[in-house]
Amino acid sequence: MRTLYTNVDIVAEVKSKRIRWLGHVLRRDHHSLLQRALKRCPRGKRPLGRLRLRWEDQVKYDLSLVGGH
């Protein structure tokens, strides 16, 4: 197992997969379940304390690192 993952940057691989998944979702029909889930704004309050990063926030950050909008 170690020989398989010695030259692979796991963090970069996860970021790449995350951006590819976003592209997949954005190419789908606007009425698809994935599109609606991405654009959905949940109701309610978030718990007190440090705010956890949302998936969307992380994707935006990843895109900013590689020069996306």
Short mmCIF file of N, CA, C and O in Angstrom, two decimals:
data_model
loop_
_atom_site.label_atom_id
_atom_site.label_comp_id
_atom_site.label_asym_id
_atom_site.label_seq_id
_atom_site.Cartn_x
_atom_site.Cartn_y
_atom_site.Cartn_z
N MET A 1 0.82 -1.19 0.00
CA MET A 1 0.00 0.00 0.00
C MET A 1 0.87 1.26 0.00
O MET A 1 0.54 2.23 -0.67
N ARG A 2 1.93 1.24 0.76
CA ARG A 2 2.78 2.42 0.87
C ARG A 2 3.39 2.79 -0.48
O ARG A 2 3.50 3.96 -0.81
N THR A 3 3.75 1.79 -1.28
CA THR A 3 4.36 2.08 -2.58
C THR A 3 3.35 2.71 -3.54
O THR A 3 3.73 3.46 -4.42
N LEU A 4 2.07 2.43 -3.36
CA LEU A 4 1.05 3.02 -4.22
C LEU A 4 0.87 4.51 -3.95
O LEU A 4 0.56 5.28 -4.85
N TYR A 5 1.04 4.93 -2.70
CA TYR A 5 0.72 6.29 -2.32
C TYR A 5 1.92 7.16 -1.98
O TYR A 5 1.77 8.24 -1.45
N THR A 6 3.13 6.73 -2.27
CA THR A 6 4.29 7.54 -1.92
C THR A 6 4.42 8.78 -2.79
O THR A 6 4.80 9.84 -2.31
N ASN A 7 4.08 8.72 -4.05
CA ASN A 7 4.25 9.86 -4.94
C ASN A 7 2.96 10.63 -5.19
O ASN A 7 2.95 11.55 -6.00
N VAL A 8 1.89 10.27 -4.53
CA VAL A 8 0.60 10.90 -4.76
C VAL A 8 0.35 11.95 -3.68
O VAL A 8 0.50 11.69 -2.50
N ASP A 9 -0.03 13.16 -4.10
CA ASP A 9 -0.43 14.20 -3.17
C ASP A 9 -1.92 14.04 -2.91
O ASP A 9 -2.76 14.42 -3.74
N ILE A 10 -2.26 13.47 -1.78
CA ILE A 10 -3.65 13.14 -1.46
C ILE A 10 -4.52 14.39 -1.42
O ILE A 10 -5.64 14.40 -1.92
N VAL A 11 -4.03 15.47 -0.83
CA VAL A 11 -4.80 16.70 -0.71
C VAL A 11 -5.13 17.26 -2.09
O VAL A 11 -6.27 17.65 -2.37
N ALA A 12 -4.16 17.29 -2.97
CA ALA A 12 -4.40 17.78 -4.33
C ALA A 12 -5.39 16.88 -5.07
O ALA A 12 -6.22 17.37 -5.84
N GLU A 13 -5.31 15.60 -4.82
CA GLU A 13 -6.23 14.65 -5.46
C GLU A 13 -7.67 14.89 -5.00
O GLU A 13 -8.59 14.89 -5.80
N VAL A 14 -7.86 15.13 -3.71
CA VAL A 14 -9.20 15.40 -3.18
C VAL A 14 -9.75 16.70 -3.76
O VAL A 14 -10.91 16.77 -4.16
N LYS A 15 -8.92 17.73 -3.82
CA LYS A 15 -9.35 19.01 -4.39
C LYS A 15 -9.74 18.86 -5.85
O LYS A 15 -10.75 19.40 -6.31
N SER A 16 -8.96 18.10 -6.59
CA SER A 16 -9.25 17.86 -8.00
C SER A 16 -10.59 17.14 -8.17
O SER A 16 -11.40 17.52 -9.02
N LYS A 17 -10.82 16.13 -7.37
CA LYS A 17 -12.08 15.38 -7.46
C LYS A 17 -13.26 16.26 -7.08
O LYS A 17 -14.34 16.16 -7.67
N ARG A 18 -13.07 17.12 -6.10
CA ARG A 18 -14.14 18.02 -5.66
C ARG A 18 -14.53 18.97 -6.78
O ARG A 18 -15.72 19.19 -7.04
N ILE A 19 -13.55 19.53 -7.47
CA ILE A 19 -13.82 20.46 -8.57
C ILE A 19 -14.45 19.73 -9.75
O ILE A 19 -15.38 20.23 -10.40
N ARG A 20 -13.99 18.51 -10.03
CA ARG A 20 -14.59 17.72 -11.12
C ARG A 20 -16.05 17.40 -10.82
O ARG A 20 -16.90 17.44 -11.72
N TRP A 21 -16.36 17.10 -9.56
CA TRP A 21 -17.75 16.80 -9.18
C TRP A 21 -18.62 18.03 -9.37
O TRP A 21 -19.74 17.94 -9.86
N LEU A 22 -18.11 19.21 -9.02
CA LEU A 22 -18.87 20.45 -9.22
C LEU A 22 -19.16 20.64 -10.70
O LEU A 22 -20.29 20.99 -11.07
N GLY A 23 -18.18 20.42 -11.55
CA GLY A 23 -18.40 20.54 -12.98
C GLY A 23 -19.46 19.57 -13.48
O GLY A 23 -20.30 19.92 -14.31
N HIS A 24 -19.45 18.36 -12.96
CA HIS A 24 -20.46 17.37 -13.32
C HIS A 24 -21.85 17.85 -12.93
O HIS A 24 -22.80 17.77 -13.71
N VAL A 25 -21.99 18.38 -11.73
CA VAL A 25 -23.28 18.84 -11.25
C VAL A 25 -23.76 20.04 -12.05
O VAL A 25 -24.93 20.12 -12.42
N LEU A 26 -22.87 20.97 -12.35
CA LEU A 26 -23.27 22.18 -13.07
C LEU A 26 -23.66 21.90 -14.52
O LEU A 26 -24.42 22.68 -15.12
N ARG A 27 -23.17 20.82 -15.12
CA ARG A 27 -23.54 20.48 -16.49
C ARG A 27 -24.89 19.78 -16.58
O ARG A 27 -25.44 19.65 -17.67
N ARG A 28 -25.43 19.36 -15.47
CA ARG A 28 -26.72 18.65 -15.50
C ARG A 28 -27.86 19.64 -15.74
O ARG A 28 -27.70 20.84 -15.67
N ASP A 29 -29.04 19.08 -16.00
CA ASP A 29 -30.25 19.87 -16.22
C ASP A 29 -30.56 20.68 -14.95
O ASP A 29 -30.33 20.23 -13.84
N HIS A 30 -31.12 21.88 -15.14
CA HIS A 30 -31.40 22.75 -14.00
C HIS A 30 -32.46 22.18 -13.06
O HIS A 30 -32.55 22.61 -11.91
N HIS A 31 -33.23 21.23 -13.52
CA HIS A 31 -34.28 20.65 -12.68
C HIS A 31 -33.85 19.34 -12.03
O HIS A 31 -34.64 18.70 -11.36
N SER A 32 -32.60 18.97 -12.19
CA SER A 32 -32.14 17.71 -11.60
C SER A 32 -32.02 17.85 -10.09
O SER A 32 -31.89 18.94 -9.54
N LEU A 33 -32.06 16.73 -9.42
CA LEU A 33 -31.96 16.71 -7.97
C LEU A 33 -30.63 17.30 -7.49
O LEU A 33 -30.57 18.02 -6.49
N LEU A 34 -29.55 17.01 -8.21
CA LEU A 34 -28.24 17.53 -7.83
C LEU A 34 -28.19 19.05 -7.92
O LEU A 34 -27.65 19.72 -7.04
N GLN A 35 -28.75 19.61 -8.98
CA GLN A 35 -28.78 21.07 -9.13
C GLN A 35 -29.59 21.71 -8.02
O GLN A 35 -29.19 22.72 -7.44
N ARG A 36 -30.75 21.12 -7.72
CA ARG A 36 -31.59 21.68 -6.66
C ARG A 36 -30.92 21.58 -5.30
O ARG A 36 -31.01 22.50 -4.48
N ALA A 37 -30.22 20.49 -5.05
CA ALA A 37 -29.53 20.33 -3.78
C ALA A 37 -28.38 21.34 -3.66
O ALA A 37 -28.12 21.87 -2.57
N LEU A 38 -27.70 21.62 -4.75
CA LEU A 38 -26.60 22.57 -4.72
C LEU A 38 -27.09 23.99 -4.45
O LEU A 38 -26.46 24.74 -3.71
N LYS A 39 -28.22 24.34 -5.01
CA LYS A 39 -28.74 25.70 -4.88
C LYS A 39 -29.64 25.87 -3.66
O LYS A 39 -30.07 26.97 -3.36
N ARG A 40 -29.92 24.80 -2.95
CA ARG A 40 -30.83 24.84 -1.80
C ARG A 40 -30.21 25.64 -0.66
O ARG A 40 -29.03 25.56 -0.39
N CYS A 41 -31.04 26.39 0.02
CA CYS A 41 -30.61 27.16 1.18
C CYS A 41 -31.34 26.59 2.40
O CYS A 41 -32.54 26.83 2.57
N PRO A 42 -30.66 25.83 3.24
CA PRO A 42 -31.33 25.21 4.37
C PRO A 42 -31.84 26.24 5.39
O PRO A 42 -31.23 27.30 5.58
N ARG A 43 -32.95 25.91 6.00
CA ARG A 43 -33.51 26.77 7.03
C ARG A 43 -32.95 26.38 8.38
O ARG A 43 -32.42 25.30 8.55
N GLY A 44 -33.10 27.27 9.33
CA GLY A 44 -32.65 26.97 10.68
C GLY A 44 -31.38 27.70 11.02
O GLY A 44 -30.82 28.45 10.22
N LYS A 45 -30.92 27.46 12.23
CA LYS A 45 -29.72 28.12 12.71
C LYS A 45 -28.57 27.13 12.76
O LYS A 45 -28.77 25.94 12.98
N ARG A 46 -27.39 27.65 12.59
CA ARG A 46 -26.19 26.83 12.75
C ARG A 46 -25.80 26.86 14.23
O ARG A 46 -26.07 27.83 14.92
N PRO A 47 -25.15 25.81 14.70
CA PRO A 47 -24.79 25.78 16.12
C PRO A 47 -23.76 26.85 16.48
O PRO A 47 -23.05 27.36 15.62
N LEU A 48 -23.72 27.18 17.75
CA LEU A 48 -22.76 28.16 18.24
C LEU A 48 -21.34 27.63 18.10
O LEU A 48 -21.12 26.44 18.02
N GLY A 49 -20.39 28.55 18.13
CA GLY A 49 -19.00 28.15 18.02
C GLY A 49 -18.45 28.45 16.65
O GLY A 49 -19.05 29.17 15.84
N ARG A 50 -17.31 27.89 16.38
CA ARG A 50 -16.67 28.11 15.08
C ARG A 50 -17.50 27.47 13.98
O ARG A 50 -17.89 26.31 14.08
N LEU A 51 -17.76 28.25 12.93
CA LEU A 51 -18.55 27.74 11.82
C LEU A 51 -17.74 26.71 11.04
O LEU A 51 -16.57 26.92 10.74
N ARG A 52 -18.37 25.60 10.75
CA ARG A 52 -17.71 24.58 9.95
C ARG A 52 -17.80 24.98 8.49
O ARG A 52 -18.76 25.60 8.05
N LEU A 53 -16.77 24.63 7.74
CA LEU A 53 -16.77 24.93 6.32
C LEU A 53 -17.82 24.09 5.61
O LEU A 53 -17.93 22.89 5.85
N ARG A 54 -18.56 24.74 4.75
CA ARG A 54 -19.50 24.00 3.92
C ARG A 54 -18.77 23.51 2.68
O ARG A 54 -17.70 24.01 2.32
N TRP A 55 -19.34 22.53 2.02
CA TRP A 55 -18.75 21.97 0.81
C TRP A 55 -18.56 23.07 -0.23
O TRP A 55 -17.54 23.17 -0.87
N GLU A 56 -19.58 23.91 -0.37
CA GLU A 56 -19.53 24.99 -1.36
C GLU A 56 -18.39 25.97 -1.05
O GLU A 56 -17.69 26.42 -1.96
N ASP A 57 -18.20 26.30 0.21
CA ASP A 57 -17.11 27.20 0.60
C ASP A 57 -15.75 26.60 0.24
O ASP A 57 -14.86 27.29 -0.24
N GLN A 58 -15.61 25.31 0.48
CA GLN A 58 -14.34 24.65 0.20
C GLN A 58 -14.05 24.61 -1.30
O GLN A 58 -12.93 24.81 -1.73
N VAL A 59 -15.09 24.38 -2.10
CA VAL A 59 -14.91 24.35 -3.56
C VAL A 59 -14.52 25.73 -4.07
O VAL A 59 -13.63 25.85 -4.92
N LYS A 60 -15.16 26.78 -3.54
CA LYS A 60 -14.79 28.13 -3.95
C LYS A 60 -13.34 28.43 -3.61
O LYS A 60 -12.62 29.04 -4.39
N TYR A 61 -12.90 28.00 -2.45
CA TYR A 61 -11.52 28.21 -2.06
C TYR A 61 -10.57 27.44 -2.97
O TYR A 61 -9.55 27.98 -3.42
N ASP A 62 -10.91 26.19 -3.28
CA ASP A 62 -10.09 25.39 -4.18
C ASP A 62 -9.98 26.03 -5.56
O ASP A 62 -8.91 26.07 -6.16
N LEU A 63 -11.10 26.55 -6.06
CA LEU A 63 -11.09 27.20 -7.37
C LEU A 63 -10.24 28.47 -7.35
O LEU A 63 -9.56 28.78 -8.33
N SER A 64 -10.26 29.20 -6.24
CA SER A 64 -9.46 30.41 -6.16
C SER A 64 -7.97 30.09 -6.19
O SER A 64 -7.16 30.88 -6.69
N LEU A 65 -7.60 28.94 -5.68
CA LEU A 65 -6.19 28.53 -5.69
C LEU A 65 -5.69 28.22 -7.08
O LEU A 65 -4.52 28.45 -7.40
N VAL A 66 -6.57 27.67 -7.93
CA VAL A 66 -6.14 27.29 -9.27
C VAL A 66 -6.49 28.35 -10.32
O VAL A 66 -6.31 28.14 -11.50
N GLY A 67 -7.01 29.51 -9.87
CA GLY A 67 -7.27 30.60 -10.79
C GLY A 67 -8.67 30.63 -11.34
O GLY A 67 -8.92 31.30 -12.32
N GLY A 68 -9.59 29.90 -10.73
CA GLY A 68 -10.99 29.94 -11.17
C GLY A 68 -11.68 31.18 -10.64
O GLY A 68 -11.10 32.01 -9.95
N HIS A 69 -12.94 31.32 -10.98
CA HIS A 69 -13.70 32.51 -10.54
C HIS A 69 -14.29 32.29 -9.21
O HIS A 69 -14.88 31.58 -8.71
#
